[in-house]
Amino acid sequence: MSENRSASEQRCVFCTIAAGDVDASRVYEDEVVVAFMDTNPVTPGHLLVVPREHAVGFEDVDDATSTHVWRIGHQIARALRRSSISSDGINMFVADGEAAFQTVFHFHLHVIPRSPGDGWSINAVSHRRDWSLLESDAAAIREAIPSIR
């Protein structure tokens, strides 16, 4: 590895996979991303789309790379649907930060094929929110969106 890489990048398993330094069951790769099978899949066919350049989360990945990750994830989801792997549905999932269950701190998109009774679930509990609070939340988010012009 390059000597000018940070310590976190040198220990990052996804950086070593992207560099080809460790084996992975690769599905797709180009100059920006590599997609490979998750070694701890929640369902058969569960894979990850990972940028080659180290980025911890949403704040660290540039727009072009993020767009490419999602584009390749979309194409792979379509391929999963056409493959022999059971996939009556697809979940695409990003965990950004420890509170969001991120365990490998290199931005990545999970592409997870789903079938009835596959044993994986998201047991979220939703809470109805008062309209005025929704409007307040929306205003806070609008104020934080940077100008894109």
Coordinates of C-alpha atoms in Angstrom, one line a residue:
M1 CA 0.0 0.0 0.0
S2 CA 1.0 3.5 -0.6
E3 CA 2.9 5.1 2.3
N4 CA 0.8 8.3 2.0
R5 CA -2.4 6.6 2.9
S6 CA -3.9 7.3 6.3
A7 CA -3.8 4.7 9.0
S8 CA -7.6 4.1 8.7
E9 CA -7.2 3.5 5.0
Q10 CA -4.4 1.0 5.5
R11 CA -6.5 -1.0 7.9
C12 CA -9.7 -0.8 5.8
V13 CA -10.7 -4.2 4.5
F14 CA -12.7 -2.6 1.6
C15 CA -9.6 -0.7 0.5
T16 CA -7.6 -3.9 0.4
I17 CA -10.4 -5.7 -1.6
A18 CA -10.7 -2.7 -4.0
A19 CA -6.9 -2.8 -4.5
G20 CA -6.9 -6.5 -5.2
D21 CA -4.7 -7.3 -2.1
V22 CA -7.2 -9.8 -0.7
D23 CA -9.6 -12.2 -2.4
A24 CA -13.2 -11.4 -2.9
S25 CA -16.0 -12.9 -5.0
R26 CA -16.2 -10.1 -7.4
V27 CA -19.3 -9.5 -9.4
Y28 CA -18.4 -6.2 -11.2
E29 CA -15.6 -3.7 -11.2
D30 CA -14.5 -0.6 -13.1
E31 CA -12.2 2.3 -12.3
V32 CA -14.5 3.8 -9.7
V33 CA -16.2 0.9 -7.9
V34 CA -15.9 -2.8 -7.1
A35 CA -18.9 -5.0 -6.3
F36 CA -18.4 -8.2 -4.5
M37 CA -20.3 -10.8 -2.4
D38 CA -20.8 -10.0 1.3
T39 CA -19.0 -12.7 3.3
N40 CA -21.7 -12.5 6.0
P41 CA -24.8 -12.3 3.8
V42 CA -28.3 -11.8 5.3
T43 CA -29.7 -13.6 2.2
P44 CA -28.1 -15.6 -0.6
G45 CA -26.8 -13.2 -3.2
H46 CA -26.3 -10.2 -0.8
L47 CA -23.5 -8.1 -2.2
L48 CA -21.8 -4.8 -1.7
V49 CA -20.9 -1.9 -4.1
V50 CA -17.9 -0.1 -2.8
P51 CA -16.0 2.9 -4.2
R52 CA -12.3 2.2 -4.8
E53 CA -11.4 5.5 -3.1
H54 CA -11.6 5.5 0.6
A55 CA -14.7 7.4 2.0
V56 CA -16.1 6.7 5.4
G57 CA -19.7 7.9 4.8
F58 CA -22.1 10.2 2.9
E59 CA -20.1 13.3 4.0
D60 CA -16.9 11.9 2.5
V61 CA -18.0 10.5 -0.9
D62 CA -18.2 13.0 -3.8
D63 CA -21.4 13.4 -5.9
A64 CA -20.0 11.7 -9.0
T65 CA -18.8 8.6 -7.0
S66 CA -22.1 8.4 -5.0
T67 CA -24.1 8.6 -8.3
H68 CA -21.9 5.8 -9.8
V69 CA -22.3 3.6 -6.7
W70 CA -26.1 3.8 -7.0
R71 CA -26.1 3.4 -10.7
I72 CA -24.1 0.2 -10.5
G73 CA -26.2 -1.0 -7.6
H74 CA -29.3 -0.5 -9.7
Q75 CA -27.8 -2.5 -12.6
I76 CA -26.7 -5.3 -10.3
A77 CA -30.2 -5.4 -8.7
R78 CA -31.6 -5.8 -12.2
A79 CA -29.1 -8.6 -12.9
L80 CA -30.1 -10.3 -9.6
R81 CA -33.7 -10.3 -10.7
R82 CA -32.7 -12.0 -13.9
S83 CA -30.3 -14.5 -12.3
S84 CA -31.0 -17.9 -10.8
I85 CA -30.8 -16.4 -7.3
S86 CA -34.2 -16.2 -5.7
S87 CA -35.1 -12.5 -5.6
D88 CA -38.8 -11.5 -5.5
G89 CA -37.6 -8.1 -4.2
I90 CA -34.5 -6.1 -3.6
N91 CA -33.4 -4.0 -0.6
M92 CA -30.7 -1.4 -1.2
F93 CA -29.2 -0.2 2.1
V94 CA -26.6 2.2 3.3
A95 CA -25.5 2.3 6.9
D96 CA -23.9 5.7 7.5
G97 CA -22.4 5.9 11.0
E98 CA -22.2 3.7 14.0
A99 CA -25.7 4.7 15.1
A100 CA -27.0 3.5 11.7
F101 CA -25.3 0.1 12.2
Q102 CA -22.2 0.8 10.0
T103 CA -19.5 -1.7 11.0
V104 CA -17.0 -1.2 8.2
F105 CA -16.2 2.5 7.9
H106 CA -15.8 2.7 4.2
F107 CA -18.9 3.9 2.3
H108 CA -20.8 1.0 0.7
L109 CA -24.1 0.0 -0.7
H110 CA -25.7 -3.3 0.2
V111 CA -27.8 -4.9 -2.6
I112 CA -29.9 -7.6 -0.9
P113 CA -32.1 -10.0 -2.9
R114 CA -35.3 -10.8 -1.0
S115 CA -37.8 -13.6 -1.0
P116 CA -40.8 -14.4 1.2
G117 CA -39.7 -16.1 4.3
D118 CA -36.0 -15.5 3.7
G119 CA -35.5 -14.8 7.4
W120 CA -34.3 -11.2 7.3
S121 CA -36.4 -8.3 8.5
I122 CA -36.2 -4.7 9.5
N123 CA -38.2 -4.3 12.6
A124 CA -38.6 -0.5 12.8
V125 CA -41.2 1.1 15.0
S126 CA -42.6 4.2 13.4
H127 CA -44.3 7.0 15.4
R128 CA -46.8 9.4 14.0
R129 CA -45.5 13.0 14.2
D130 CA -47.6 16.1 14.5
W131 CA -47.8 18.2 11.3
S132 CA -46.2 21.2 12.9
L133 CA -43.2 19.1 13.9
L134 CA -42.9 17.7 10.4
E135 CA -42.9 21.2 9.0
S136 CA -40.2 22.3 11.6
D137 CA -38.1 19.3 10.6
A138 CA -38.5 20.1 6.9
A139 CA -37.5 23.7 7.5
A140 CA -34.3 22.6 9.3
I141 CA -33.4 20.3 6.4
R142 CA -34.1 22.9 3.8
E143 CA -31.8 25.4 5.6
A144 CA -29.0 22.8 5.6
I145 CA -29.2 22.0 1.9
P146 CA -26.3 23.7 0.1
S147 CA -27.0 25.7 -3.0
I148 CA -26.6 23.5 -6.1
R149 CA -26.6 26.3 -8.6

